[in-house]
């Protein structure tokens, strides 16, 4: 049996997608092991989920770097060093809310996977679900989606698409309804896409 793939997951929030990955590993559906979870936010519930699963949970805040020259580059290089120490086969951005620069990305070419709660090319950046919801209310779009993609050297919400799925929006949806529907798709699509990457590698 080959060794399970080593995953480092970067998070900033609740970690429901981290949980979906942990659960898929636990059920044997994903031949992988989460070897570390790193968050820029100490209060991220994702860190608690990691601790409950006996996975190293590391808070790595930007604040101590903020006043250094080239703060972003220095932080990203230090984050890359920390991440590389866990020897990941893949680095997964699962609700990671900071743009990563070359100083991080060049350490893991073609190995950084991002989850984006919209269709390819749509609503890059933050609050994508909310922006899709508003665009639907204005009659500009009829559906939204979820995409999983590789992060190229220069951007977070673009790069080769590994998988995507449409998510319908209904006229009487509240924003919370739509968020729940998007997350449901994310929780299935992200582990399934990681599985495909790992099994093919
Ligand atoms: C997800 O919707 C993801 O697509 C976006 O941030 C959210 C993170 O949710 N980038 P969670 O922390 O995994 O619950």
mmCIF file of C-alpha atoms and ligand atoms in Angstrom:
data_model
loop_
_atom_site.group_PDB
_atom_site.id
_atom_site.type_symbol
_atom_site.label_atom_id
_atom_site.label_comp_id
_atom_site.label_asym_id
_atom_site.label_seq_id
_atom_site.Cartn_x
_atom_site.Cartn_y
_atom_site.Cartn_z
ATOM 1 C CA UNK A 1 0.000 0.000 0.000
ATOM 2 C CA UNK A 2 1.460 3.399 -0.903
ATOM 3 C CA UNK A 3 1.871 5.931 1.896
ATOM 4 C CA UNK A 4 -1.105 8.290 2.263
ATOM 5 C CA UNK A 5 -0.529 11.709 0.706
ATOM 6 C CA UNK A 6 0.537 14.382 3.166
ATOM 7 C CA UNK A 7 -1.788 17.389 3.271
ATOM 8 C CA UNK A 8 -1.150 20.747 4.926
ATOM 9 C CA UNK A 9 -4.382 22.746 5.156
ATOM 10 C CA UNK A 10 -4.356 26.541 5.435
ATOM 11 C CA UNK A 11 -7.468 28.010 7.036
ATOM 12 C CA UNK A 12 -8.820 31.279 8.418
ATOM 13 C CA UNK A 13 -12.371 30.478 9.501
ATOM 14 C CA UNK A 14 -14.789 27.834 10.644
ATOM 15 C CA UNK A 15 -13.084 24.950 8.894
ATOM 16 C CA UNK A 16 -16.118 23.059 7.616
ATOM 17 C CA UNK A 17 -14.105 22.166 4.513
ATOM 18 C CA UNK A 18 -11.190 21.040 6.659
ATOM 19 C CA UNK A 19 -13.705 18.840 8.482
ATOM 20 C CA UNK A 20 -14.925 17.377 5.181
ATOM 21 C CA UNK A 21 -11.310 16.467 4.334
ATOM 22 C CA UNK A 22 -10.645 14.983 7.793
ATOM 23 C CA UNK A 23 -13.860 12.953 7.563
ATOM 24 C CA UNK A 24 -13.052 11.686 4.060
ATOM 25 C CA UNK A 25 -9.600 10.571 5.279
ATOM 26 C CA UNK A 26 -11.166 8.915 8.323
ATOM 27 C CA UNK A 27 -13.702 7.033 6.191
ATOM 28 C CA UNK A 28 -10.904 5.818 3.903
ATOM 29 C CA UNK A 29 -12.341 7.709 0.923
ATOM 30 C CA UNK A 30 -9.297 9.960 0.615
ATOM 31 C CA UNK A 31 -5.900 8.208 0.692
ATOM 32 C CA UNK A 32 -4.343 11.090 2.594
ATOM 33 C CA UNK A 33 -3.376 12.354 6.027
ATOM 34 C CA UNK A 34 -3.745 15.907 7.251
ATOM 35 C CA UNK A 35 -0.280 16.502 8.758
ATOM 36 C CA UNK A 36 -0.837 20.124 9.847
ATOM 37 C CA UNK A 37 -3.444 22.862 9.913
ATOM 38 C CA UNK A 38 -2.157 26.440 9.879
ATOM 39 C CA UNK A 39 -4.259 29.544 10.452
ATOM 40 C CA UNK A 40 -3.471 33.239 10.323
ATOM 41 C CA UNK A 41 -6.337 33.723 12.815
ATOM 42 C CA UNK A 42 -6.037 32.381 16.334
ATOM 43 C CA UNK A 43 -9.789 32.372 16.848
ATOM 44 C CA UNK A 44 -10.479 30.233 13.754
ATOM 45 C CA UNK A 45 -12.656 27.295 14.792
ATOM 46 C CA UNK A 46 -10.761 25.297 12.182
ATOM 47 C CA UNK A 47 -7.840 25.112 14.653
ATOM 48 C CA UNK A 48 -10.142 23.523 17.219
ATOM 49 C CA UNK A 49 -11.314 20.984 14.635
ATOM 50 C CA UNK A 50 -7.662 20.103 13.968
ATOM 51 C CA UNK A 51 -6.912 19.664 17.676
ATOM 52 C CA UNK A 52 -9.964 17.413 18.064
ATOM 53 C CA UNK A 53 -8.592 15.255 15.240
ATOM 54 C CA UNK A 54 -5.122 15.145 16.845
ATOM 55 C CA UNK A 55 -3.603 17.125 14.024
ATOM 56 C CA UNK A 56 -0.982 19.819 14.777
ATOM 57 C CA UNK A 57 -2.900 23.133 14.833
ATOM 58 C CA UNK A 58 -0.691 26.169 14.362
ATOM 59 C CA UNK A 59 -1.631 29.819 14.713
ATOM 60 C CA UNK A 60 0.713 31.838 12.515
ATOM 61 C CA UNK A 61 -0.359 35.489 12.691
ATOM 62 C CA UNK A 62 0.741 38.280 10.391
ATOM 63 C CA UNK A 63 0.853 40.895 13.196
ATOM 64 C CA UNK A 64 4.476 40.325 14.311
ATOM 65 C CA UNK A 65 5.599 40.791 10.696
ATOM 66 C CA UNK A 66 3.492 43.859 9.951
ATOM 67 C CA UNK A 67 6.174 46.460 10.684
ATOM 68 C CA UNK A 68 9.063 44.691 8.969
ATOM 69 C CA UNK A 69 10.291 45.894 5.581
ATOM 70 C CA UNK A 70 8.664 43.775 2.859
ATOM 71 C CA UNK A 71 6.316 42.441 5.523
ATOM 72 C CA UNK A 72 4.127 40.436 3.159
ATOM 73 C CA UNK A 73 7.036 38.746 1.438
ATOM 74 C CA UNK A 74 8.785 37.980 4.722
ATOM 75 C CA UNK A 75 5.570 36.563 6.241
ATOM 76 C CA UNK A 76 4.874 34.436 3.162
ATOM 77 C CA UNK A 77 8.448 33.108 3.114
ATOM 78 C CA UNK A 78 8.206 32.207 6.824
ATOM 79 C CA UNK A 79 4.812 30.562 6.234
ATOM 80 C CA UNK A 80 6.334 28.578 3.363
ATOM 81 C CA UNK A 81 9.193 27.459 5.610
ATOM 82 C CA UNK A 82 6.740 26.358 8.297
ATOM 83 C CA UNK A 83 4.578 24.547 5.736
ATOM 84 C CA UNK A 84 7.552 22.888 4.013
ATOM 85 C CA UNK A 85 8.658 21.487 7.377
ATOM 86 C CA UNK A 86 5.622 19.170 7.236
ATOM 87 C CA UNK A 87 6.716 17.846 3.813
ATOM 88 C CA UNK A 88 3.334 18.226 2.156
ATOM 89 C CA UNK A 89 2.452 16.524 -1.099
ATOM 90 C CA UNK A 90 -0.329 19.091 -1.412
ATOM 91 C CA UNK A 91 -1.097 22.385 0.295
ATOM 92 C CA UNK A 92 -4.840 23.040 0.435
ATOM 93 C CA UNK A 93 -6.276 26.537 0.899
ATOM 94 C CA UNK A 94 -9.621 25.774 2.534
ATOM 95 C CA UNK A 95 -11.040 29.134 3.483
ATOM 96 C CA UNK A 96 -7.599 30.785 3.730
ATOM 97 C CA UNK A 97 -8.293 34.524 3.582
ATOM 98 C CA UNK A 98 -4.899 36.026 2.689
ATOM 99 C CA UNK A 99 -3.464 36.454 -0.780
ATOM 100 C CA UNK A 100 -0.264 34.431 -1.101
ATOM 101 C CA UNK A 101 2.676 35.907 -2.966
ATOM 102 C CA UNK A 102 5.415 34.229 -4.967
ATOM 103 C CA UNK A 103 7.473 34.005 -1.772
ATOM 104 C CA UNK A 104 5.069 31.227 -0.718
ATOM 105 C CA UNK A 105 3.864 29.842 -4.026
ATOM 106 C CA UNK A 106 7.265 29.286 -5.631
ATOM 107 C CA UNK A 107 8.091 26.781 -2.883
ATOM 108 C CA UNK A 108 5.193 24.513 -3.917
ATOM 109 C CA UNK A 109 4.818 24.635 -7.710
ATOM 110 C CA UNK A 110 1.638 22.904 -8.889
ATOM 111 C CA UNK A 111 0.967 21.710 -5.361
ATOM 112 C CA UNK A 112 -1.257 24.474 -3.970
ATOM 113 C CA UNK A 113 -4.988 23.796 -4.340
ATOM 114 C CA UNK A 114 -7.601 26.480 -3.677
ATOM 115 C CA UNK A 115 -11.328 26.251 -3.150
ATOM 116 C CA UNK A 116 -13.408 29.132 -4.472
ATOM 117 C CA UNK A 117 -17.175 29.411 -3.873
ATOM 118 C CA UNK A 118 -18.098 30.569 -7.377
ATOM 119 C CA UNK A 119 -17.833 29.478 -10.996
ATOM 120 C CA UNK A 120 -14.464 29.717 -12.795
ATOM 121 C CA UNK A 121 -13.685 33.355 -13.524
ATOM 122 C CA UNK A 122 -16.577 34.667 -11.409
ATOM 123 C CA UNK A 123 -16.369 36.812 -8.274
ATOM 124 C CA UNK A 124 -12.651 36.493 -7.483
ATOM 125 C CA UNK A 125 -11.640 37.527 -3.976
ATOM 126 C CA UNK A 126 -13.728 37.612 -0.826
ATOM 127 C CA UNK A 127 -17.510 37.444 -0.260
ATOM 128 C CA UNK A 128 -18.070 35.538 -3.498
ATOM 129 C CA UNK A 129 -21.304 33.875 -2.320
ATOM 130 C CA UNK A 130 -22.782 37.171 -1.204
ATOM 131 C CA UNK A 131 -21.759 38.857 -4.447
ATOM 132 C CA UNK A 132 -23.302 36.040 -6.490
ATOM 133 C CA UNK A 133 -26.499 36.304 -4.438
ATOM 134 C CA UNK A 134 -26.694 40.042 -5.117
ATOM 135 C CA UNK A 135 -25.952 39.544 -8.816
ATOM 136 C CA UNK A 136 -28.812 37.009 -8.950
ATOM 137 C CA UNK A 137 -31.177 39.502 -7.282
ATOM 138 C CA UNK A 138 -30.238 42.043 -9.938
ATOM 139 C CA UNK A 139 -31.018 39.467 -12.625
ATOM 140 C CA UNK A 140 -27.404 39.279 -13.842
ATOM 141 C CA UNK A 141 -26.802 35.564 -13.240
ATOM 142 C CA UNK A 142 -29.063 32.538 -12.965
ATOM 143 C CA UNK A 143 -26.737 30.222 -11.008
ATOM 144 C CA UNK A 144 -23.458 30.205 -9.139
ATOM 145 C CA UNK A 145 -20.967 27.416 -8.465
ATOM 146 C CA UNK A 146 -17.963 25.990 -6.705
ATOM 147 C CA UNK A 147 -14.527 25.522 -8.175
ATOM 148 C CA UNK A 148 -11.330 23.818 -7.111
ATOM 149 C CA UNK A 149 -8.184 24.960 -8.883
ATOM 150 C CA UNK A 150 -4.417 24.972 -8.757
ATOM 151 C CA UNK A 151 -2.930 28.269 -7.634
ATOM 152 C CA UNK A 152 -0.455 29.638 -10.145
ATOM 153 C CA UNK A 153 2.464 31.850 -9.137
ATOM 154 C CA UNK A 154 0.494 35.044 -9.369
ATOM 155 C CA UNK A 155 -3.116 34.788 -8.219
ATOM 156 C CA UNK A 156 -5.435 33.047 -5.830
ATOM 157 C CA UNK A 157 -8.799 32.739 -7.537
ATOM 158 C CA UNK A 158 -7.552 31.761 -10.990
ATOM 159 C CA UNK A 159 -5.236 29.066 -12.366
ATOM 160 C CA UNK A 160 -5.929 25.664 -13.894
ATOM 161 C CA UNK A 161 -9.412 24.476 -12.925
ATOM 162 C CA UNK A 162 -9.355 20.961 -11.471
ATOM 163 C CA UNK A 163 -13.118 20.672 -10.997
ATOM 164 C CA UNK A 164 -16.181 22.821 -10.806
ATOM 165 C CA UNK A 165 -19.900 22.352 -10.349
ATOM 166 C CA UNK A 166 -22.842 24.687 -10.871
ATOM 167 C CA UNK A 167 -25.001 25.545 -7.856
ATOM 168 C CA UNK A 168 -28.574 26.673 -8.504
ATOM 169 C CA UNK A 169 -30.032 29.814 -6.927
ATOM 170 C CA UNK A 170 -33.796 29.933 -6.336
ATOM 171 C CA UNK A 171 -35.902 33.102 -6.219
ATOM 172 C CA UNK A 172 -36.971 32.649 -2.596
ATOM 173 C CA UNK A 173 -33.474 31.778 -1.343
ATOM 174 C CA UNK A 174 -32.126 33.750 1.582
ATOM 175 C CA UNK A 175 -28.379 34.367 1.563
ATOM 176 C CA UNK A 176 -28.099 31.715 4.288
ATOM 177 C CA UNK A 177 -29.949 29.199 2.065
ATOM 178 C CA UNK A 178 -27.515 29.836 -0.764
ATOM 179 C CA UNK A 179 -24.490 29.668 1.528
ATOM 180 C CA UNK A 180 -25.652 26.299 2.863
ATOM 181 C CA UNK A 181 -26.158 24.953 -0.680
ATOM 182 C CA UNK A 182 -22.709 26.161 -1.804
ATOM 183 C CA UNK A 183 -21.021 24.648 1.255
ATOM 184 C CA UNK A 184 -22.770 21.336 0.684
ATOM 185 C CA UNK A 185 -21.248 21.157 -2.796
ATOM 186 C CA UNK A 186 -17.836 22.286 -1.511
ATOM 187 C CA UNK A 187 -17.773 19.550 1.120
ATOM 188 C CA UNK A 188 -18.241 16.930 -1.580
ATOM 189 C CA UNK A 189 -16.235 18.466 -4.430
ATOM 190 C CA UNK A 190 -13.056 19.345 -2.522
ATOM 191 C CA UNK A 191 -12.305 15.867 -1.086
ATOM 192 C CA UNK A 192 -13.316 14.212 -4.382
ATOM 193 C CA UNK A 193 -10.955 16.472 -6.342
ATOM 194 C CA UNK A 194 -8.084 15.900 -3.906
ATOM 195 C CA UNK A 195 -8.679 12.192 -4.258
ATOM 196 C CA UNK A 196 -8.432 12.427 -8.025
ATOM 197 C CA UNK A 197 -5.182 14.389 -7.797
ATOM 198 C CA UNK A 198 -3.648 11.987 -5.295
ATOM 199 C CA UNK A 199 -4.688 8.774 -6.985
ATOM 200 C CA UNK A 200 -3.437 10.036 -10.360
ATOM 201 C CA UNK A 201 -0.070 11.254 -8.954
HETATM 202 C C1 LIG B 1 -15.624 28.467 1.795
HETATM 203 O O1 LIG B 1 -16.845 28.875 1.256
HETATM 204 C C2 LIG B 1 -14.515 28.652 0.799
HETATM 205 O O2 LIG B 1 -14.910 28.426 -0.512
HETATM 206 C C3 LIG B 1 -14.174 30.102 1.002
HETATM 207 O O3 LIG B 1 -14.248 30.285 2.398
HETATM 208 C C4 LIG B 1 -15.206 29.373 2.944
HETATM 209 C C5 LIG B 1 -14.550 28.632 4.068
HETATM 210 O O4 LIG B 1 -15.464 27.898 4.832
HETATM 211 N N1 LIG B 1 -12.913 30.432 0.388
HETATM 212 P P1 LIG B 1 -14.941 26.891 5.957
HETATM 213 O O5 LIG B 1 -13.954 27.658 6.843
HETATM 214 O O6 LIG B 1 -14.288 25.733 5.283
HETATM 215 O O7 LIG B 1 -16.166 26.491 6.724
#
